[in-house]
Coordinates of C-alpha atoms in Angstrom, one line a residue:
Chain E
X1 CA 0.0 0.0 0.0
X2 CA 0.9 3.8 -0.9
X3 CA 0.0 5.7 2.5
X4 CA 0.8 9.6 3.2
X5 CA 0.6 11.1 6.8
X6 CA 0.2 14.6 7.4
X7 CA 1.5 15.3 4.1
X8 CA 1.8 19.4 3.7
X9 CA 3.2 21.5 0.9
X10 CA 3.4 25.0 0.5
X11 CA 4.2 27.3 -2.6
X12 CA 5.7 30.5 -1.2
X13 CA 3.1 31.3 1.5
X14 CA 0.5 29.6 0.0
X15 CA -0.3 26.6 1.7
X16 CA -1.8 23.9 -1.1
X17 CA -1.9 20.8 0.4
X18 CA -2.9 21.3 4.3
X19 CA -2.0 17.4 6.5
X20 CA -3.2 15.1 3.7
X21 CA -3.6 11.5 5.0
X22 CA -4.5 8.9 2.4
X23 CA -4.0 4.9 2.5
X24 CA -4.5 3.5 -1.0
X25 CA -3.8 -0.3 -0.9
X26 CA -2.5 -2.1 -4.0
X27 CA -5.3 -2.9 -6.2
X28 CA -6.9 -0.6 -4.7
X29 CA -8.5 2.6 -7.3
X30 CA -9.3 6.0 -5.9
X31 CA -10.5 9.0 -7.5
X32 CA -10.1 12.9 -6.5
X33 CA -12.2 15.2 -7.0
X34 CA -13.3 18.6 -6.2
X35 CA -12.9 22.3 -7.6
X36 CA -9.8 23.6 -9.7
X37 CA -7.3 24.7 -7.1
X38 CA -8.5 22.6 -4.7
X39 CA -4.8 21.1 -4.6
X40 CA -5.5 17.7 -6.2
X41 CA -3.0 17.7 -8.9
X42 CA -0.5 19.0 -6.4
X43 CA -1.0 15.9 -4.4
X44 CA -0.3 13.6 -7.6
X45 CA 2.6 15.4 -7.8
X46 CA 3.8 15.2 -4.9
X47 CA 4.1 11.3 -4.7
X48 CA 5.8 11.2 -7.9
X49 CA 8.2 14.0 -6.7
X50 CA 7.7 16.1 -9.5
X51 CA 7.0 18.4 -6.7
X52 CA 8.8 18.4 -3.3
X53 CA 6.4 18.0 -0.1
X54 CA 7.5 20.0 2.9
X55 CA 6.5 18.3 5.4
X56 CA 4.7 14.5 6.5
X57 CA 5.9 11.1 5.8
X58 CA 5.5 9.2 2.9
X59 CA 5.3 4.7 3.0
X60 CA 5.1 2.8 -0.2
X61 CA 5.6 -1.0 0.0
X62 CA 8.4 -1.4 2.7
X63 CA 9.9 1.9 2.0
X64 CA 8.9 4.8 4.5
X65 CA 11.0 8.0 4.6
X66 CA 9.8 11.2 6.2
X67 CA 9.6 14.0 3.1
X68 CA 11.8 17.0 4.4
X69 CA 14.4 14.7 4.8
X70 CA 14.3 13.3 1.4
X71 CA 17.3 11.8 -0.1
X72 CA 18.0 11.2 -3.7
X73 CA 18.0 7.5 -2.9
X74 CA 13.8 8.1 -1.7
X75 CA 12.8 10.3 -4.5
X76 CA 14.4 7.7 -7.2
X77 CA 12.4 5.1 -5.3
X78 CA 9.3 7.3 -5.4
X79 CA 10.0 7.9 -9.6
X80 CA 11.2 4.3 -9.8
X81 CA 7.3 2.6 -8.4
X82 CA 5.0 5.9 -9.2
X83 CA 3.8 6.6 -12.7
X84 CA 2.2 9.7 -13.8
X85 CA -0.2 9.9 -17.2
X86 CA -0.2 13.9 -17.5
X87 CA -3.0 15.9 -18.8
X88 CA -1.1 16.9 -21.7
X89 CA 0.4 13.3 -22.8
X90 CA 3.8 14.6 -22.4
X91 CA 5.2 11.7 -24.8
X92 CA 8.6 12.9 -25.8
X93 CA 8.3 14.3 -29.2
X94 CA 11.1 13.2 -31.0
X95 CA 10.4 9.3 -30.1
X96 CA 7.8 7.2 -32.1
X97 CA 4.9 5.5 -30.0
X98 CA 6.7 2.7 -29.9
X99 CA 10.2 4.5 -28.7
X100 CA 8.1 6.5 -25.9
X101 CA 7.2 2.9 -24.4
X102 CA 10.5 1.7 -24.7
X103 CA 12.4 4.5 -23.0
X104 CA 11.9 3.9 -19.7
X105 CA 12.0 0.2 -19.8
X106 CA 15.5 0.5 -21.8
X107 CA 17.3 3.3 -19.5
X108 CA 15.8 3.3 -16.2
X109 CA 15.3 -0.4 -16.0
X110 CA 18.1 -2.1 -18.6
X111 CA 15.9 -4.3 -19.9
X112 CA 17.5 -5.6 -23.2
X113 CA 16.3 -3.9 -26.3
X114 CA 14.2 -6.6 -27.9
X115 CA 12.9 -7.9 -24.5
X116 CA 11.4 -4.3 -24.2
X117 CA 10.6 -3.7 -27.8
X118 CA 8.2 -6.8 -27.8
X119 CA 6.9 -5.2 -24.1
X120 CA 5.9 -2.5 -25.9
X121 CA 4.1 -3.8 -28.8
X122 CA 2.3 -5.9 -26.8
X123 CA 0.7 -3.1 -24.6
X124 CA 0.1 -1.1 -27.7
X125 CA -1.6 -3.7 -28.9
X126 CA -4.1 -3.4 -26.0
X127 CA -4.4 0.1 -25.8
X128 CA -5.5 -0.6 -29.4
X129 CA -2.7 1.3 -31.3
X130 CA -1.0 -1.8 -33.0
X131 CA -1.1 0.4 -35.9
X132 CA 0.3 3.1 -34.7
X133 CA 3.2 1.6 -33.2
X134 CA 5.7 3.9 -35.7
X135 CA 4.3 7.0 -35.4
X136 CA 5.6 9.7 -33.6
X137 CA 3.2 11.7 -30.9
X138 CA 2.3 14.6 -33.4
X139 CA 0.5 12.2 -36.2
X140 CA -1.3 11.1 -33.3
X141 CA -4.4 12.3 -32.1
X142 CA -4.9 13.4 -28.3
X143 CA -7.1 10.7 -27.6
X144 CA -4.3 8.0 -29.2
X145 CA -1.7 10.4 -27.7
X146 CA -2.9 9.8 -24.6
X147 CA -3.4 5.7 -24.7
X148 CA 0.2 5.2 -25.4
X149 CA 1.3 7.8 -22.1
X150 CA -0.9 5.1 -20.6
X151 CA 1.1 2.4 -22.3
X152 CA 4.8 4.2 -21.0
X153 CA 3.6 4.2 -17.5
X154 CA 2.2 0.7 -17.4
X155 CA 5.2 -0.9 -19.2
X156 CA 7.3 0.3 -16.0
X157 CA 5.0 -2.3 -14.1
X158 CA 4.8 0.8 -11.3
X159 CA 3.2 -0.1 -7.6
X160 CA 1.3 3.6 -8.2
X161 CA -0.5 4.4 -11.6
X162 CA -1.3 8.4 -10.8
X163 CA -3.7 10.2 -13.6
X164 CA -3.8 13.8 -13.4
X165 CA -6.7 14.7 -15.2
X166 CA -6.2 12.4 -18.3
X167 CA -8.9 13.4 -20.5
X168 CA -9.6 17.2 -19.8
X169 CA -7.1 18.1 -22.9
X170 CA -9.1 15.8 -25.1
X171 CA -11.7 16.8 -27.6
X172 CA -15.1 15.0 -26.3
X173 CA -15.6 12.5 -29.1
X174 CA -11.5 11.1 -27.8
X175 CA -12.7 10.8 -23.7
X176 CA -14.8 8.0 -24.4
X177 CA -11.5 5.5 -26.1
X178 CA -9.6 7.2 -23.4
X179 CA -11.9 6.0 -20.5
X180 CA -12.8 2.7 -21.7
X181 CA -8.6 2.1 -21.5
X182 CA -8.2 3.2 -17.7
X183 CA -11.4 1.4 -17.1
X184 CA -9.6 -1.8 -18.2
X185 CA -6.7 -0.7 -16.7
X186 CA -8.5 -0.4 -13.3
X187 CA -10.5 -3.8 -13.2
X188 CA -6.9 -5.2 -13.8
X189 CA -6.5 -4.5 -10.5
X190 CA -2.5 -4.5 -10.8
X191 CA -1.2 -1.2 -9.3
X192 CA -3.0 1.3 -6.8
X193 CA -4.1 3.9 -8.7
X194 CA -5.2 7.5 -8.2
X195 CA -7.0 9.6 -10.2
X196 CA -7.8 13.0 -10.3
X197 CA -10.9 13.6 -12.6
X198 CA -13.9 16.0 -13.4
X199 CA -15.9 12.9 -15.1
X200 CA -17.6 12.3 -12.4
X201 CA -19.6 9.3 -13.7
X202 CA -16.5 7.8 -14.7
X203 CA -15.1 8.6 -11.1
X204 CA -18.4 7.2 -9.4
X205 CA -18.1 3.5 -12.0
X206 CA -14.7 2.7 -11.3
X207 CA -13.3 3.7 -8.0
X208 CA -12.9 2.0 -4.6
X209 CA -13.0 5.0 -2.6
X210 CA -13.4 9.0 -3.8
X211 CA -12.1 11.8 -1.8
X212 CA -13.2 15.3 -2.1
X213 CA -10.6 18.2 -1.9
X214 CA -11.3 21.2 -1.0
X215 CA -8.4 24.4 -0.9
X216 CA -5.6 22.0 0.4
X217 CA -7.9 19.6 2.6
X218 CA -9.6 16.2 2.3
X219 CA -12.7 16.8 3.2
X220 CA -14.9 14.0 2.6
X221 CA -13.2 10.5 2.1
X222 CA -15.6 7.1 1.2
X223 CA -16.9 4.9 -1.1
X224 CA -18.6 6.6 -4.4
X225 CA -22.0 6.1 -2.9
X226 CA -21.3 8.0 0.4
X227 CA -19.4 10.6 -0.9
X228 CA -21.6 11.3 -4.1
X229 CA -24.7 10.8 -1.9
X230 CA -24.4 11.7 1.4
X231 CA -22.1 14.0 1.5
X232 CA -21.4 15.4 4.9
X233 CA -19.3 18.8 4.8
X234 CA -21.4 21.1 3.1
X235 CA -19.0 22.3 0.3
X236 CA -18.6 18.4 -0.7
X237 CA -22.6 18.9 -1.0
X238 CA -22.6 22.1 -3.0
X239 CA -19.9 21.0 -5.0
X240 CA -21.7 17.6 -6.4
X241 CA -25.0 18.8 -6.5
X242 CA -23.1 21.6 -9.1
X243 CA -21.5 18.7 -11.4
X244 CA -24.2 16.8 -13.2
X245 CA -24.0 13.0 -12.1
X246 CA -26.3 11.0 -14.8
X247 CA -29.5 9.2 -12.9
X248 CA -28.3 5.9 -13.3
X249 CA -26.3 6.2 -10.4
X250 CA -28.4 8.0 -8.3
X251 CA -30.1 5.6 -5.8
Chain I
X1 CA 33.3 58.2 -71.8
X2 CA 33.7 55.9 -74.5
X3 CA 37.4 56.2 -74.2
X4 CA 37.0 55.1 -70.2
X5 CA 35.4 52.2 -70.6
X6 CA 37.5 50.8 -73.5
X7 CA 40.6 51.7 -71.4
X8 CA 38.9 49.9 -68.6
X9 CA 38.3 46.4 -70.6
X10 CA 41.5 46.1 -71.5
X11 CA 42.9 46.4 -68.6
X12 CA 40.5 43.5 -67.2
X13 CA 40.2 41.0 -70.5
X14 CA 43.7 42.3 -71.9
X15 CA 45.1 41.2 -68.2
X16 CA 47.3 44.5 -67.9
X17 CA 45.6 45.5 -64.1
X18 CA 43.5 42.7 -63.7
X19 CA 43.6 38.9 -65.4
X20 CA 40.3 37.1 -64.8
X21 CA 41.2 33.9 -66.0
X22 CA 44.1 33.3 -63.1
X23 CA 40.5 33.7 -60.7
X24 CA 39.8 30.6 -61.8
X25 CA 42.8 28.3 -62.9
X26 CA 44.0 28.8 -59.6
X27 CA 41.0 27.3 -57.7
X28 CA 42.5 24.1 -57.6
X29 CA 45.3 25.1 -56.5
X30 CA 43.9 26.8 -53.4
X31 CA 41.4 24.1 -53.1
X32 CA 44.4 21.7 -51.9
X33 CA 44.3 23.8 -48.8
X34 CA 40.8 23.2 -47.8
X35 CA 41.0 19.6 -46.1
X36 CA 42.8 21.8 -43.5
X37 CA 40.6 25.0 -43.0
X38 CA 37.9 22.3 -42.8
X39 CA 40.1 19.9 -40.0
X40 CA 40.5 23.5 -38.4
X41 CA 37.2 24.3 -38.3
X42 CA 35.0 21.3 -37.2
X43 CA 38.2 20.3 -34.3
X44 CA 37.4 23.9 -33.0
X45 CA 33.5 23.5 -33.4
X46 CA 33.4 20.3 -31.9
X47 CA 35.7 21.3 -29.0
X48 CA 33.7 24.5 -28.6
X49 CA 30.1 22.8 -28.4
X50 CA 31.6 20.6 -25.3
X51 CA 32.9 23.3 -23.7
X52 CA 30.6 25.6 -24.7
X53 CA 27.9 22.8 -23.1
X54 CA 29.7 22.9 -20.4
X55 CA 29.2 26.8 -19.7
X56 CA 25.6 26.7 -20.5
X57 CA 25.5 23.9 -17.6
X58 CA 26.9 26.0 -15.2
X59 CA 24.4 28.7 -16.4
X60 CA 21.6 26.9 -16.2
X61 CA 22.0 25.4 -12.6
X62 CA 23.2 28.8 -11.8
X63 CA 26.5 27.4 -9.9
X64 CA 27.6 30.2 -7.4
X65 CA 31.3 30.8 -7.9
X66 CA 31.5 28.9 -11.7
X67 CA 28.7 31.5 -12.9
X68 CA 30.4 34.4 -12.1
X69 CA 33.6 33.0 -14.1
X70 CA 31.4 31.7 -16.5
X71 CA 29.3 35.3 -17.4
X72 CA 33.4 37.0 -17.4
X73 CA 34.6 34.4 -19.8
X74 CA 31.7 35.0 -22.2
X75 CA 32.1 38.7 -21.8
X76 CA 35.6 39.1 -22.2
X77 CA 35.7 36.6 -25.8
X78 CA 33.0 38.8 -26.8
X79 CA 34.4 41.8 -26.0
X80 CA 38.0 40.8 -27.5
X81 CA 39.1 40.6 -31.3
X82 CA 39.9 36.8 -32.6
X83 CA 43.1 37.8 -33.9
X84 CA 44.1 39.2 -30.4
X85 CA 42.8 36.1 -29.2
X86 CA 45.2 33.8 -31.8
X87 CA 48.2 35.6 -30.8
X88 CA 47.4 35.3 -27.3
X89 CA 47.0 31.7 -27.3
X90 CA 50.1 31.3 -29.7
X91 CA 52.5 33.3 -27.1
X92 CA 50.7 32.4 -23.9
X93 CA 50.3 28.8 -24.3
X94 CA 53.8 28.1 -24.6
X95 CA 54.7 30.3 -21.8
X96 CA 52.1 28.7 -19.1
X97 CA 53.6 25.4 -20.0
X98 CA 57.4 26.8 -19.6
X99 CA 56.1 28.2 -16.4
X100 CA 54.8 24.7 -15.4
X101 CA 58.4 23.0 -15.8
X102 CA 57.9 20.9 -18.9
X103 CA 61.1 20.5 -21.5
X104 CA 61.2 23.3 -24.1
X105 CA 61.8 20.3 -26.6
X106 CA 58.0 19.1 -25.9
X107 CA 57.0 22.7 -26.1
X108 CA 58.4 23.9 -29.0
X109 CA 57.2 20.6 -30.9
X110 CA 53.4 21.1 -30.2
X111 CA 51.8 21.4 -34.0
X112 CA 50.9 25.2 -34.5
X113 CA 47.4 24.0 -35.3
X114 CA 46.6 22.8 -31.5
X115 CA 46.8 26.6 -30.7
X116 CA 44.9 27.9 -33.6
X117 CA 42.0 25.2 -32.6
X118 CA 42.1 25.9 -28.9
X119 CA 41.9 29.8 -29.8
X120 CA 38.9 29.3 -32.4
X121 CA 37.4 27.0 -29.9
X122 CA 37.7 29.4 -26.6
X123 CA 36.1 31.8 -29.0
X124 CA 33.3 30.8 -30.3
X125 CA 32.1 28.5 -27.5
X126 CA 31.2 32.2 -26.1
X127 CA 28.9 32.2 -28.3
X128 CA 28.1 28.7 -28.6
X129 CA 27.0 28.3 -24.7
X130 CA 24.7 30.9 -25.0
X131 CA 22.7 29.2 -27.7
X132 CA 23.1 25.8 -26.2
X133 CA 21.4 28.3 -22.6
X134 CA 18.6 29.1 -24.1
X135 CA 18.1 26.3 -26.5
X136 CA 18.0 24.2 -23.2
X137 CA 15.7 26.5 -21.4
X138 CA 13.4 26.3 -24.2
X139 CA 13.0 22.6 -23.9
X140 CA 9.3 21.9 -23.1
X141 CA 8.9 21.5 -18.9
X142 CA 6.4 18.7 -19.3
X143 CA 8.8 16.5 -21.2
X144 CA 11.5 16.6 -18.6
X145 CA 8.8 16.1 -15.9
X146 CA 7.6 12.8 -18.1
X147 CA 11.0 11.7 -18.1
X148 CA 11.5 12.5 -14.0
X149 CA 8.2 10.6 -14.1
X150 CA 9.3 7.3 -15.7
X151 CA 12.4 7.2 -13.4
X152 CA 14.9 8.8 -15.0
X153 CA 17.4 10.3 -13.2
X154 CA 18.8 13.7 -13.7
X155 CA 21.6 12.5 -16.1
X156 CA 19.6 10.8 -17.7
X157 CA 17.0 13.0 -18.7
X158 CA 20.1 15.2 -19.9
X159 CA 21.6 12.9 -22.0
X160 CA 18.3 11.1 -23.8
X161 CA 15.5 14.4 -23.7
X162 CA 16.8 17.7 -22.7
X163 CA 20.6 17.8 -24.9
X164 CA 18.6 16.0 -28.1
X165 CA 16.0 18.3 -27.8
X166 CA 17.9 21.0 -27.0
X167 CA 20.0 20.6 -29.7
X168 CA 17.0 20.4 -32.4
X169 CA 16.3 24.3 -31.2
X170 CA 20.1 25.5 -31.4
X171 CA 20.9 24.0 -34.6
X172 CA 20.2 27.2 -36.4
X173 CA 22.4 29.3 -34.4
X174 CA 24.8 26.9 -33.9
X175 CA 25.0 26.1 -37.2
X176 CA 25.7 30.1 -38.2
X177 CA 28.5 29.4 -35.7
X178 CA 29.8 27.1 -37.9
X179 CA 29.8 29.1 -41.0
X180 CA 31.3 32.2 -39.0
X181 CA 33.8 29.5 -37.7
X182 CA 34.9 28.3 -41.7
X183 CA 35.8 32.4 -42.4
X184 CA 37.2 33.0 -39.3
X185 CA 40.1 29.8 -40.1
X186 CA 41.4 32.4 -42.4
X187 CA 43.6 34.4 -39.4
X188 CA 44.9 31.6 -38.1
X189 CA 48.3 32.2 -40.1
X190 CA 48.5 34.1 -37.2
X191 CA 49.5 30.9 -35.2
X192 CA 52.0 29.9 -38.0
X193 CA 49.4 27.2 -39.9
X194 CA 49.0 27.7 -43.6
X195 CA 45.5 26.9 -44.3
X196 CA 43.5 28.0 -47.6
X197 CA 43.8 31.6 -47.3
X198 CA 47.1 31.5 -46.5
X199 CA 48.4 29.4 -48.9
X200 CA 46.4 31.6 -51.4
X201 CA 48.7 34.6 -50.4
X202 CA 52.3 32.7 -50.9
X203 CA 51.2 31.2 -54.6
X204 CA 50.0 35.4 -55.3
X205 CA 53.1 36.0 -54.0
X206 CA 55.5 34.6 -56.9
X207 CA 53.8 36.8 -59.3
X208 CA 52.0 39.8 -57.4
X209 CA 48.8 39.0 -58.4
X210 CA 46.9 39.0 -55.1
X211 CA 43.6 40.3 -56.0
X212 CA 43.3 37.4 -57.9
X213 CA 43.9 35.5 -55.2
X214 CA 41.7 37.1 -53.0
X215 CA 38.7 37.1 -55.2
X216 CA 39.5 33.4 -56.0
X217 CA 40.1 33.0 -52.2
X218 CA 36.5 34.5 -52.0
X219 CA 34.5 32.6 -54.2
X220 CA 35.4 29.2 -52.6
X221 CA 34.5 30.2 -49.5
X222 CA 31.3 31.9 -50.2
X223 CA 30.2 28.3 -52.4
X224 CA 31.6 26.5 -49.1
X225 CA 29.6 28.0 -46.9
X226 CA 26.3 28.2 -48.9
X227 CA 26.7 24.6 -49.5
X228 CA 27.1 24.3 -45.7
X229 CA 24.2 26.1 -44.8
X230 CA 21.9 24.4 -47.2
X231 CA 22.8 21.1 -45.6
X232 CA 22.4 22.9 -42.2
X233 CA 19.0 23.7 -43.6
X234 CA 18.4 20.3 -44.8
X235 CA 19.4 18.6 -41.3
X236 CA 17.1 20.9 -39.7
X237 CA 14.2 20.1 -41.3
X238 CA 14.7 16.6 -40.9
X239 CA 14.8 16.8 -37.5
X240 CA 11.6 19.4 -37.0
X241 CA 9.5 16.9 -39.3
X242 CA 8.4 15.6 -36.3
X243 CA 7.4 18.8 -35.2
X244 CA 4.9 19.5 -38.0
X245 CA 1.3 18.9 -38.4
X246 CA 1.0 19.5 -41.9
X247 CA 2.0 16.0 -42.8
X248 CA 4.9 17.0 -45.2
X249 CA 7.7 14.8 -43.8
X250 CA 7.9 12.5 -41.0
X251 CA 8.9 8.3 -41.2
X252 CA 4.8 7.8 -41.7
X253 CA 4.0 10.4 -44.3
X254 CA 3.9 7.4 -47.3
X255 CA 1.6 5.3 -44.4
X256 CA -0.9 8.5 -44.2
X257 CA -0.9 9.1 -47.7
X258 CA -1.9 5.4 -48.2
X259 CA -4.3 5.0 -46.0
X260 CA -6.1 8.6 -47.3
X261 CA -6.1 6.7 -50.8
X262 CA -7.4 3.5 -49.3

């Protein structure tokens, strides 16, 4: 399991994330959600490190290291088991799809070059881009763009699969190929994964638990039914009763 | 008028003041020169984009004490003339290494063109890191934090996203480098090496005919350099296909066309 204690971050004298505790347990899926600002994708990006935490403790697996005192040995640990599918793909431009999957399989983890090569094609192949496997990111479109990100952090086999905000940079008619490949991703039930999403429908299918953020805090933390439907801090209530869940899931 | 201008051609097709044919018959002459203005100039280029890489380092991850010798470096070769610089590396080299106790025989047998290229390279890697600067700082965030993200470390990210991609954006500037870098071989008699401008001067020198020479001397370097620069060119946009969106270029161009026909 992946669990943060008392995790707090500040930029400047703005304090984002305010004694954030979450356990998520391998296999386990959990969405965030909540307003813009409310310091969701901060909190993604603080477990990968792409952001340093100032204070709290951070446990993944057997590895526990408390955040201010970070070494380069934790944060490579951190980079090394965490996998982060970014909003804008981020696939490295200059790297076929096929390339992007192999990069991190080839230098981070030496895996010999057809070993990872046949890696590759194989989870482009169920992302559904076996034939796009030569193309390089801008012949792609966002919606296939974004299935092989998917593809470069599963290959890496990470303990934690983070999405931050996968489909918000996508053109509606590209969520629904997007979603279906997290979904599958999810029920696989391999890696604890967190997501931070506005689909709330999506959010409400798939996850475990769902926590609601709110400037910095979790404020409600439970399974989709409880938090979508009984809210108990008010915000959490004014907040969904703002996004539009469809009926079906209203009981 | 009439009288001018008839006085005038003879001198120039007569070959009294001014013969054109030696511009050309003596192109191959000069031409025998040029494997060593080009060894000159891509040793230095070479040596100047590592070190010049190096300085941009030190900018970019703004490294106390190296910075500040870093920003008087680039200042003062900026600020200096080349041929100052070429004498000052002919005389000084020698001197720092008599200072550090080595044998004047090992001095004095150093090849004249080590100090031409170490000149040429201190030079223009001036300019050189402060492409390479901004070329790095204009490297897209996101794809260093996907690399971060996938476990690279911070080497590694250097060496297989940031200095390929990096380099994609300074080509253009570095490549001008280059160019300057050809014309600017043609001072480095300065350090004793006869390259192709040099050599150019001694053969105009059996018969006084030097601008001749120097006309001849300019036309090879001006169809040197443009072929350069095409190539430049042509590298360039090889690289940026896979920048594009208008699907001219790219490894998958004859795939998309197909698949429209299909």
């Amino acid at each position: 399991m992946i669990q943060l204690q008392g995790l707090n971050k500040w930029f400047n004298k703005h304090h984002v994330l305010k004694d954030i505790d979450v356990t998520v347990q391998f296999g386990e899926v959990v969405s965030v959600i909540g307003a813009s600002g409310s310091g969701k994708s901060t909190l993604l990006r603080c477990i990968d490190f792409l952001e340093t935490p100032d204070k709290g403790t951070i446990s993944l697996g057997d590895h526990s290291f408390d955040v201010a005192k970070a070494t380069k040995q934790d944060v490579a640990y951190m980079r090394r088991n965490t996998s982060m599918v970014f909003q804008n793909f981020n696939l490295f431009k200059y790297k076929t799809a096929l390339e992007n999957v192999t990069e991190g399989l080839i230098t981070v983890q030496k895996i010999p070059k057809a070993e990872a090569e046949a890696k590759a094609r194989d989870l482009l192949v169920k992302v559904g881009l076996a034939d796009r496997v030569d193309y390089y990111p801008n012949k792609l479109s966002g919606g296939q763009q974004q299935r092989v990100a998917i593809a470069r952090s599963l290959a890496l086999e990470p303990k934690v699969l983070l999405l931050d905000e996968p489909t918000s940079a996508l053109d509606p008619e590209m969520i629904a190929e997007v979603l279906s490949v997290i979904k599958a991703v999810a029920r696989a039930r391999n890696h604890a994964m967190i997501i931070v999403t506005h689909e709330m429908n999506f959010a409400f299918e798939i996850s475990d638990k769902v926590i609601y953020m709110d400037e910095g805090e979790i404020l409600e933390y439970g399974t989709p039914l409880d938090v979508f439907n009984s809210p108990k801090s008010e915000r959490a209530q004014q907040f969904i009763s703002r996004v539009n869940l469809s009926n079906n899931y209203v009981i | 008028m009439a009288e001018f201008f008839s006085r005038l051609y003879e001198a120039i097709f007569q070959g009294q003041i001014f013969k054109l044919e030696l511009v050309f018959s003596r192109i191959p002459e000069v031409l025998k020169y040029l494997p060593i203005t080009l060894e000159i100039a891509i040793t230095a280029t070479l040596f100047s984009l590592v070190f010049g890489f190096l300085v941009a380092l030190v900018k970019v991850k703004d490294i106390p004490v190296l910075r500040r010798i870093a920003q008087f470096y680039v200042s003062f070769t900026r600020g200096t003339p080349v041929m100052i610089q070429l004498y000052a590396t002919y005389f000084g080299i020698p001197m720092i290494l008599k200072a550090l106790d080595l044998p004047s025989a090992f001095i004095n047998k150093i090849p004249p063109i080590i100090f031409s290229v170490v000149a040429l390279a201190l030079n223009d890697a001036a300019y050189s890191s402060e492409a390479i600067r901004a070329a790095i700082q204009a490297v897209d965030k996101g794809q260093i934090e996907a690399a971060h993200s996938i476990g690279m470390t911070g080497w590694q990210t250097l060496r297989r996203i940031t200095i390929p991609e990096s380099l994609v954006i300074a080509l253009p500037s570095l490549g001008n480098g280059f160019i300057g870098m050809i014309k600017a071989t043609s001072l480095v008699f300065v350090t004793a090496v006869v390259e192709m401008s040099k050599h150019g001067q001694m053969i105009a020198g059996r018969d006084f005919r030097q601008f001749e020479m120097q006309v001849t001397l300019a036309i090879v370097y001006w169809v040197i350099t443009m072929v350069i620069s095409r190539l430049l060119f042509m590298w360039e946009r090889k690289l940026k296909c896979n920048e594009r969106d208008d699907g001219k270029g790219g490894k998958n161009d004859t795939v998309a066309r197909l698949e429209q026909v299909v």
